[in-house]
CSV table of C-alpha atoms in Angstrom, one decimal:
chain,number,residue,atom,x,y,z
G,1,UNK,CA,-0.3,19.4,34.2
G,2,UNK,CA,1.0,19.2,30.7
G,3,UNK,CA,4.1,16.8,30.3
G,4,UNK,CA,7.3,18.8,29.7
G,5,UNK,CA,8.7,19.1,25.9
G,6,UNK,CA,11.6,16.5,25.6
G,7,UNK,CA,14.6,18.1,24.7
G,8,UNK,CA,15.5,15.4,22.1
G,9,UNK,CA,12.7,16.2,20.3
G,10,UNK,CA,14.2,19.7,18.9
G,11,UNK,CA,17.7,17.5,18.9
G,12,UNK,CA,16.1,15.0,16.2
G,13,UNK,CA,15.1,17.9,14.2
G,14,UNK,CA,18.4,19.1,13.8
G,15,UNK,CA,20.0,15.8,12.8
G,16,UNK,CA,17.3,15.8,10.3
G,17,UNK,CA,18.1,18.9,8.9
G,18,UNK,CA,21.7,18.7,9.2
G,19,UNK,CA,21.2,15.2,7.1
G,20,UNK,CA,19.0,17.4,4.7
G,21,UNK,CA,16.6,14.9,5.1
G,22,UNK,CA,18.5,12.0,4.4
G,23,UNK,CA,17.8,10.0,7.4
G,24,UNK,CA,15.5,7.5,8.4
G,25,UNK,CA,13.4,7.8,11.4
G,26,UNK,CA,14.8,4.6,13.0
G,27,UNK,CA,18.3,5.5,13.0
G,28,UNK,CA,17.3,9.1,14.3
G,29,UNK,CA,15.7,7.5,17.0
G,30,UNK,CA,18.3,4.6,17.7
G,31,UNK,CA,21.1,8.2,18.0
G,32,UNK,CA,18.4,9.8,20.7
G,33,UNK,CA,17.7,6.1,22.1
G,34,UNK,CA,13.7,7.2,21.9
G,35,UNK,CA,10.9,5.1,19.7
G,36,UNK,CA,10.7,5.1,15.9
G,37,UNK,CA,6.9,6.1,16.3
G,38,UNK,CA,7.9,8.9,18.3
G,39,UNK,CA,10.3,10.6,16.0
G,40,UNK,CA,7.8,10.2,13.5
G,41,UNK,CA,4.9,11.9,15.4
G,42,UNK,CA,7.7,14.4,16.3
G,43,UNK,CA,8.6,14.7,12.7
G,44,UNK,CA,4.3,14.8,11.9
G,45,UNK,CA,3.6,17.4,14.7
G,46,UNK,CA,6.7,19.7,13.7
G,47,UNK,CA,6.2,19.4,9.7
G,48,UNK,CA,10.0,18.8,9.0
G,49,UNK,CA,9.6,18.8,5.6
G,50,UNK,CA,8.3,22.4,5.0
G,51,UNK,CA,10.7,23.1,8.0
G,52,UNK,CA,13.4,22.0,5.3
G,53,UNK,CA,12.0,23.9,2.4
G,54,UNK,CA,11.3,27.1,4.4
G,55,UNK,CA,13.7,27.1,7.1
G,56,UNK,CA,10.9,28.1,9.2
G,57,UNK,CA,10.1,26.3,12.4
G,58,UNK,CA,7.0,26.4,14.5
G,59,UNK,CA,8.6,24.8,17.4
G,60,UNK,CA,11.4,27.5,17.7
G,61,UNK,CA,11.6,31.5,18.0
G,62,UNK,CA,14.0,33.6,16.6
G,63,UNK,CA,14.4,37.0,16.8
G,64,UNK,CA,14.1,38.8,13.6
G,65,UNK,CA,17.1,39.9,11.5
G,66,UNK,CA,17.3,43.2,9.8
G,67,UNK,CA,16.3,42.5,6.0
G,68,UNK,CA,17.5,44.6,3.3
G,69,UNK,CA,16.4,48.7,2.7
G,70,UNK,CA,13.3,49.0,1.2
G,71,UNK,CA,13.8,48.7,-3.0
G,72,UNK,CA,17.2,47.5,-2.3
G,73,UNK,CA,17.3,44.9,-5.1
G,74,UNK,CA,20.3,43.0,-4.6
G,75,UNK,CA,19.1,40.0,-3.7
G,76,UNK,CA,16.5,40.0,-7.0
G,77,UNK,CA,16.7,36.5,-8.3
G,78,UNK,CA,17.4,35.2,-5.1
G,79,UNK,CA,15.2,32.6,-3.4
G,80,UNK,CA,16.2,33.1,0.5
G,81,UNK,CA,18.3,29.6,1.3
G,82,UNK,CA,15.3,27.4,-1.2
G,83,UNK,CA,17.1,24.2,-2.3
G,84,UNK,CA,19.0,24.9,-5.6
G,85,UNK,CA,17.1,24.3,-8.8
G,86,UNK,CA,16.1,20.4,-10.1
G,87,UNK,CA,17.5,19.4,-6.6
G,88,UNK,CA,15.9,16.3,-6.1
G,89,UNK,CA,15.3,17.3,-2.5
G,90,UNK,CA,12.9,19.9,-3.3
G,91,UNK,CA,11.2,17.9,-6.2
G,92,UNK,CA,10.8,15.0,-3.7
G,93,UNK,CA,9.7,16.8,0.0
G,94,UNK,CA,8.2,20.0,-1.8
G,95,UNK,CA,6.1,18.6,-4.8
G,96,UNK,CA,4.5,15.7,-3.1
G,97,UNK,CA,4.3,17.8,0.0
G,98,UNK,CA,2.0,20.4,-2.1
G,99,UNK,CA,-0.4,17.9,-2.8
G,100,UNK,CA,-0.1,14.8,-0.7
G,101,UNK,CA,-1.6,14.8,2.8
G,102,UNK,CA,0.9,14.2,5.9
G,103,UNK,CA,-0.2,10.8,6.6
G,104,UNK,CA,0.2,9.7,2.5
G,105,UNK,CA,4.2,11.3,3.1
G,106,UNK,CA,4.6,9.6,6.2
G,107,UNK,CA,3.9,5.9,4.4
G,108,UNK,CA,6.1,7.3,1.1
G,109,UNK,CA,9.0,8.2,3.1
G,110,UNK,CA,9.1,4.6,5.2
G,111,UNK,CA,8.7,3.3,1.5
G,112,UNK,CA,11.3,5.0,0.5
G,113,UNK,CA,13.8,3.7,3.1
G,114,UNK,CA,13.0,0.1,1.6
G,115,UNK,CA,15.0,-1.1,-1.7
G,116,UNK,CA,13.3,-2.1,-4.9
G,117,UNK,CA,14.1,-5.7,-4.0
G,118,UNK,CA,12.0,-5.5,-1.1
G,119,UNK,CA,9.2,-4.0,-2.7
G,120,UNK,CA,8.9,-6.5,-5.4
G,121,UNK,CA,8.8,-9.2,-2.3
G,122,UNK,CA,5.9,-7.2,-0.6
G,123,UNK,CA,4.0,-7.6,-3.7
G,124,UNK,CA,4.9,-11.0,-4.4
G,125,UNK,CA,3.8,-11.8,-0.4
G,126,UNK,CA,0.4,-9.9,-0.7
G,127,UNK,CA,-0.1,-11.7,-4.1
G,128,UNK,CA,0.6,-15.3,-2.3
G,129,UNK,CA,-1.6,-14.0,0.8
G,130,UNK,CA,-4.2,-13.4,-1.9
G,131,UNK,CA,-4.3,-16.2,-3.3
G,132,UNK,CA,-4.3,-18.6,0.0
G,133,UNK,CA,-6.6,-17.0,1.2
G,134,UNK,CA,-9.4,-17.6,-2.0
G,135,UNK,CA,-8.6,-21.0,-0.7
G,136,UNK,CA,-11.2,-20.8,2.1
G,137,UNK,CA,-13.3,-18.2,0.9
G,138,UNK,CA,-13.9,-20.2,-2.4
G,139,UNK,CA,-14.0,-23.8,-1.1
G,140,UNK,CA,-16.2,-26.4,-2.8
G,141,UNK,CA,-17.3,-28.6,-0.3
G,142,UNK,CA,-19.2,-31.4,-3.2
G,143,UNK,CA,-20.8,-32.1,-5.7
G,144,UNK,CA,-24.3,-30.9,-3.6
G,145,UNK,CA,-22.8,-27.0,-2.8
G,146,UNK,CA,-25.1,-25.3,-4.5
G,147,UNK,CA,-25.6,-21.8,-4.2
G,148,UNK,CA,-28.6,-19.6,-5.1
G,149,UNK,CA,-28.9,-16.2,-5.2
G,150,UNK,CA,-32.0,-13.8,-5.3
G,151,UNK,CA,-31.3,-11.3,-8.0
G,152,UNK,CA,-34.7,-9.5,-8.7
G,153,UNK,CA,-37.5,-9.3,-6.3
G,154,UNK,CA,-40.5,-7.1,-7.5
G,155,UNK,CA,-44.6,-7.2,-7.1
G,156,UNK,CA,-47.1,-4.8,-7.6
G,157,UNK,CA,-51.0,-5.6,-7.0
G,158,UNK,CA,-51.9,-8.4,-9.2
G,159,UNK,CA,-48.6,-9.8,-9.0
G,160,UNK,CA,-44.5,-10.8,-7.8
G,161,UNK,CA,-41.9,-11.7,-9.9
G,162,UNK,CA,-38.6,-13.5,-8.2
G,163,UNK,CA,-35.4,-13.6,-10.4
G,164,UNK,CA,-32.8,-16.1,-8.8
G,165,UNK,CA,-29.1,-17.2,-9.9
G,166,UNK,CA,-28.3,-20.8,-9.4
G,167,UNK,CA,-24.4,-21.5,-9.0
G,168,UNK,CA,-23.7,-25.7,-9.2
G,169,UNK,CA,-20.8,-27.1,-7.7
G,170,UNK,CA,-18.9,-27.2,-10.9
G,171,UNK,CA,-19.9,-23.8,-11.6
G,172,UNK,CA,-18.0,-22.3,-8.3
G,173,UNK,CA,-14.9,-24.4,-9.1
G,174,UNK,CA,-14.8,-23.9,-12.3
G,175,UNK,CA,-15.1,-20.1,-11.8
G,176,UNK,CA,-12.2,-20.9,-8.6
G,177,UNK,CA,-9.6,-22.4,-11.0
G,178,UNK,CA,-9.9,-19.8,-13.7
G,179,UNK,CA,-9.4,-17.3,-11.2
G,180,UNK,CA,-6.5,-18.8,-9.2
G,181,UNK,CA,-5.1,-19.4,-12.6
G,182,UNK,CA,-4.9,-15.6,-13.4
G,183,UNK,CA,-3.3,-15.0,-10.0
G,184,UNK,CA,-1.1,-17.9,-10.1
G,185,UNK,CA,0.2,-16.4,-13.5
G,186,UNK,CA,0.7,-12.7,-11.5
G,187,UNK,CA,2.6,-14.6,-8.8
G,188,UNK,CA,4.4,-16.1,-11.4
G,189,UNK,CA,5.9,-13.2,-13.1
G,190,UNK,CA,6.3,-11.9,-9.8
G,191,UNK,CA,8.7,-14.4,-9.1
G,192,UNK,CA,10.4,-14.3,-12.2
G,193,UNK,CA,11.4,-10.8,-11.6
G,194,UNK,CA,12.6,-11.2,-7.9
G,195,UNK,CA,14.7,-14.1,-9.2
G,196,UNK,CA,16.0,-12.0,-12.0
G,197,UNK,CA,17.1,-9.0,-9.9
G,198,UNK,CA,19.0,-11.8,-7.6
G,199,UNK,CA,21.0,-13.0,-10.2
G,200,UNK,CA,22.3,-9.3,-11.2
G,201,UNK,CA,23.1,-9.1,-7.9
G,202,UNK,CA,20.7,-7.4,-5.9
G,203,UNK,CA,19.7,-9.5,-3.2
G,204,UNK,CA,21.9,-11.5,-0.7
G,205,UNK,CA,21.7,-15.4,0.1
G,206,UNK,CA,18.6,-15.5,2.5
G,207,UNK,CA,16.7,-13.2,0.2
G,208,UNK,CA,17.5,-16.1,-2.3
G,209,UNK,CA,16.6,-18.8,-0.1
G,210,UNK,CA,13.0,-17.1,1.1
G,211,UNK,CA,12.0,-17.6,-2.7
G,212,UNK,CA,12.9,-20.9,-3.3
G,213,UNK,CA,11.0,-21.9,-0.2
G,214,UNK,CA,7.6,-19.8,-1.5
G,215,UNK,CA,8.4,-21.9,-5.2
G,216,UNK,CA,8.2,-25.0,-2.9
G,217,UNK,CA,4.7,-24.2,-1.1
G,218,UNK,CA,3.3,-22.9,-4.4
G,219,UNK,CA,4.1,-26.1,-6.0
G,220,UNK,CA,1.9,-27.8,-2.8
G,221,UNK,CA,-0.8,-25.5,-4.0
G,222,UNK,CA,-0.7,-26.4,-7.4
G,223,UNK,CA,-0.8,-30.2,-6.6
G,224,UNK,CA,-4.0,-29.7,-4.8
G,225,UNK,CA,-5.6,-28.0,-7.5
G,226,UNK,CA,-7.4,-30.0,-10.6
G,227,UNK,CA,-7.1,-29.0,-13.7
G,228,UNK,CA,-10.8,-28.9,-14.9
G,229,UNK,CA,-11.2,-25.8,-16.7
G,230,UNK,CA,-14.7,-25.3,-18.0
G,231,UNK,CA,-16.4,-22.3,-18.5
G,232,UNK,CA,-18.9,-21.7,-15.4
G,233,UNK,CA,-22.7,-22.3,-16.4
G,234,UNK,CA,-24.9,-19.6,-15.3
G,235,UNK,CA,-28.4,-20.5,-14.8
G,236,UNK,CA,-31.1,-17.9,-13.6
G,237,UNK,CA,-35.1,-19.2,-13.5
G,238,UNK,CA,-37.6,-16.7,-13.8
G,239,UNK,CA,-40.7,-17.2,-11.6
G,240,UNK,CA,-43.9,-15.0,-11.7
G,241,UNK,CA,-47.0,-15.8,-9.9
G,242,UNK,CA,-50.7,-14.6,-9.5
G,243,UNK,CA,-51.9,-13.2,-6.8
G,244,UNK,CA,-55.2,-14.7,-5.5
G,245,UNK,CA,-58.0,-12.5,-6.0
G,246,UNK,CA,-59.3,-10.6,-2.4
């Protein structure tokens, strides 16, 4: 038996349009006490957006209203209730909506809700994440990790040739520490600009204080790293053999 509609769900489309838009999801669902993934499955399933644009909704019937005489052309010019021209409405739901697919709208509208402060912190935390993580993946045990790597691997009847890429120890670090220099130079600028936006007055005190403790663990990082910055040697050995005759 299929579940019964919830009569919020035609409620939360109405405070949407009534906001023209201007809503989150999360407070429409804190007003209807319902879950922020459901008004935005709601909001998904119902296509709100082009309900907004159109004024057409799939969800609910109306009767039909008596349009104008045939070759009556008062209303020439007219665009039947669109949003106004260069409102930033349209430009924003009805351009991206053209070409963008629902779920890419979805993840632009919860971006939307988030201020360029916060932004500029997710990219700072995905640029830290980044680069702790290269920890592991690019650890040097000693001075004996060596890593080799087949490259070319080819025979024919008389014949095999093997082409293989040594990597040292120093090799992989120095590679690591030319690498984590680049991104500890994004992180840097990063940072720069956070702090900058803070002092105009953008951000509050714990936003302050979250950056000053990321400068403290990236200072830890820093300590741990040497600075030996040699170019990485590359050394491949070319080996080609006989085959015995049958």
């Amino acid at each position: 038996m299929a579940r019964a509609r919830s009569p919020n769900r035609d409620k939360a489309l109405k405070i949407w349009l009534k906001r023209s838009g201007n809503i989150t999801n999360r407070e429409i669902a804190e007003m209807l006490g319902e879950k922020e993934k459901t008004i935005s499955n709601w909001k998904s399933r119902d296509k709100w957006n082009v309900v907004l644009q159109t004024g057409e909704c799939s969800t609910t019937k109306t009767e039909p209203k008596g349009g104008a005489p045939e070759g009556n052309k008062n209303a020439v010019g007219n665009r039947g209730g669109a949003p106004p021209r260069k409102n930033a409405n349209a430009v924003t739901h009805g351009f991206f909506r053209k070409y963008f697919p629902e779920e890419t709208m979805e993840i632009m509208e919860q971006i939307s809700e988030r201020s360029p402060l916060d932004l500029l912190w997710d990219q700072i935390t995905i640029q830290y994440t980044a680069i702790v993580r290269a920890q592991r993946i690019m650890f040097v045990r000693d001075q004996e990790d060596e890593t080799r790597v087949l490259k070319k691997d080819s025979s024919s009847d008389n014949f095999f040739e093997q082409e293989w890429e040594y990597q040292h120890a120093w090799d992989k670090q120095a590679t690591f520490l030319q690498a984590q220099s680049r991104a500890m130079s994004t992180l840097r600028s990063l940072i720069k600009q956070y702090e900058e936006m803070i002092r105009v007055g953008q951000g509050d005190e714990e936003q302050r204080l979250r950056i000053h403790k990321l400068k403290g663990e990236i200072a830890l990082l820093e300590q741990k790293a040497t600075k030996d910055h040699d170019k990485p040697i590359e050394i491949r050995i070319k080996r080609a053999r006989m085959r015995p005759d049958d």
